[in-house]
Amino acid sequence: TLRYDDVAGHWAASEINGLARYGVGYQGGRFEPNKQLTQADLIVLILSCDGWRFDPQEEGALDRLYDRAYSKGLLKRGERNETQSLTRSAAVRMLLDGWGYGAVAKLNGIYKTSYTDDESIPAAGYGYAALAQALKLADGGRLNPGQSAARADAALMLFAFMERN
């Protein structure tokens, strides 16, 4: 199991520690829940669900991480941008693509959400938003699709999915 020394008292501590009990998360003893979520952060988190361990100090580790992400369908070659900050909508998309929901999410005209900011969800991400709501990944009144995601947001979504299945 993983343990973090920086999540006590955080609003997502229960979910972050829940993931840690499953061995899902970041190595090194720090989760940094308020840190802006990057593409590489989310990939590390998702791949750790399969037991993948990422050591950034290991030579070639980032290339191997991305090769694995491509093979899992998390993103396509050419979309690599390790430091890219992800929005909540982009995080939802990557999570759902990684779990095989991408093709279904791209179906047009069959979804409806009850988010209070429904009109701000881009058409290309609407199916993803609806599935995220149905799967309780992004439960609540607002999706805030354009808002920057924090690591804690990703932990909350991932934990909700894992606890559901």
XYZ file of C-alpha atoms in Angstrom:
165
model
C 0.000 0.000 0.000
C 0.964 3.601 -0.460
C 1.002 6.220 2.281
C 0.947 9.986 1.989
C 2.081 12.546 4.536
C 0.342 15.493 2.880
C -3.370 14.631 2.700
C -4.528 14.777 6.343
C -7.414 17.227 6.620
C -7.845 17.574 2.865
C -11.426 17.303 1.538
C -10.408 14.313 -0.616
C -8.238 12.564 2.006
C -10.641 9.641 2.349
C -10.633 8.922 -1.382
C -6.877 9.463 -1.770
C -6.166 7.121 1.141
C -8.703 4.666 -0.270
C -6.776 4.580 -3.544
C -3.534 4.160 -1.598
C -4.952 1.077 0.131
C -5.485 -0.389 -3.351
C -1.902 0.522 -4.269
C -3.134 3.206 -6.658
C -1.333 6.525 -6.676
C 2.047 8.165 -6.724
C 5.299 6.845 -5.299
C 7.334 8.908 -2.870
C 4.966 9.536 0.043
C 3.348 12.714 -1.286
C 0.133 13.009 -3.254
C 0.074 16.813 -3.571
C -3.737 16.917 -3.812
C -3.991 20.612 -4.680
C -1.365 20.461 -7.417
C -2.735 21.171 -10.860
C -3.288 17.869 -12.670
C -1.037 17.316 -15.662
C -1.365 14.814 -18.436
C 1.537 12.772 -17.015
C 0.034 12.887 -13.482
C -3.237 11.408 -14.680
C -1.514 8.728 -16.734
C 0.578 7.676 -13.727
C -2.564 7.504 -11.598
C -4.559 5.486 -14.146
C -1.756 3.051 -14.943
C -1.092 2.444 -11.266
C -4.500 0.719 -11.234
C -2.823 -2.083 -13.202
C 0.114 -2.241 -10.806
C 2.320 -0.044 -13.001
C 4.887 1.816 -10.926
C 6.424 5.017 -12.231
C 9.811 6.118 -10.958
C 10.646 9.466 -12.560
C 14.315 8.997 -11.644
C 14.613 5.843 -13.741
C 16.146 6.391 -17.165
C 13.523 6.179 -19.932
C 10.656 5.923 -17.429
C 8.602 8.695 -19.039
C 8.898 7.139 -22.501
C 7.798 3.750 -21.130
C 4.919 5.420 -19.297
C 3.680 7.012 -22.508
C 4.142 3.836 -24.548
C 1.899 2.084 -22.032
C -0.632 4.948 -22.179
C -0.817 4.659 -25.978
C -1.376 0.917 -25.801
C -4.179 1.429 -23.238
C -5.917 4.017 -25.434
C -5.473 6.863 -22.963
C -4.184 9.066 -25.767
C -2.779 8.839 -29.260
C 0.800 9.315 -30.340
C 1.285 12.975 -31.054
C -0.911 14.011 -28.105
C 1.939 13.668 -25.614
C 2.421 16.760 -23.493
C 3.640 15.720 -20.043
C 3.262 19.151 -18.465
C -0.092 20.037 -20.028
C -2.567 21.052 -17.339
C -5.833 19.209 -17.722
C -9.315 20.617 -17.362
C -11.972 18.629 -15.556
C -13.472 17.761 -18.944
C -10.128 16.526 -20.319
C -9.562 14.404 -17.194
C -13.002 12.819 -17.564
C -12.288 12.107 -21.224
C -8.953 10.417 -20.531
C -10.390 8.326 -17.704
C -13.354 7.149 -19.766
C -11.217 6.495 -22.856
C -8.875 4.411 -20.713
C -11.783 2.342 -19.416
C -13.136 1.673 -22.895
C -16.092 4.090 -22.842
C -14.734 6.430 -25.527
C -16.672 5.036 -28.485
C -19.937 5.165 -26.550
C -19.221 8.679 -25.272
C -18.811 9.901 -28.850
C -22.336 8.910 -29.860
C -24.257 12.082 -30.634
C -27.718 13.140 -29.583
C -28.483 10.417 -27.048
C -27.324 12.023 -23.816
C -28.770 14.433 -21.295
C -27.187 15.707 -18.092
C -28.634 17.497 -15.117
C -25.572 19.650 -14.446
C -26.528 23.236 -13.748
C -23.776 24.286 -16.169
C -24.996 21.883 -18.871
C -24.913 24.625 -21.527
C -21.173 25.179 -20.954
C -20.253 21.596 -21.851
C -18.729 21.497 -25.340
C -20.591 19.294 -27.820
C -17.539 17.058 -28.318
C -17.420 16.358 -24.585
C -21.124 16.064 -23.874
C -21.290 12.261 -24.028
C -18.292 12.052 -21.725
C -19.962 14.437 -19.278
C -23.176 12.419 -19.306
C -21.357 9.148 -18.723
C -19.300 10.729 -15.939
C -22.515 11.806 -14.249
C -24.169 8.410 -14.716
C -21.093 6.628 -13.332
C -20.923 9.195 -10.503
C -17.391 10.263 -11.454
C -18.398 13.888 -11.585
C -21.431 13.848 -9.373
C -22.948 17.031 -8.098
C -24.587 20.106 -9.451
C -21.839 21.453 -11.709
C -19.277 19.827 -13.962
C -17.152 22.966 -14.477
C -15.753 21.452 -17.695
C -13.237 24.222 -18.407
C -11.933 24.463 -14.857
C -8.404 23.237 -14.214
C -8.394 19.878 -12.473
C -6.329 19.157 -9.383
C -4.841 15.814 -8.479
C -7.557 15.522 -5.815
C -10.256 15.818 -8.518
C -8.720 12.900 -10.406
C -8.493 10.853 -7.202
C -12.158 11.506 -6.466
C -13.226 10.379 -9.955
C -11.008 7.315 -9.961
C -12.039 6.237 -6.461
C -15.719 6.648 -7.329
C -15.254 4.392 -10.342
C -13.321 1.759 -8.414
C -15.807 1.656 -5.562
C -18.668 1.307 -8.036
C -17.354 -1.891 -9.624
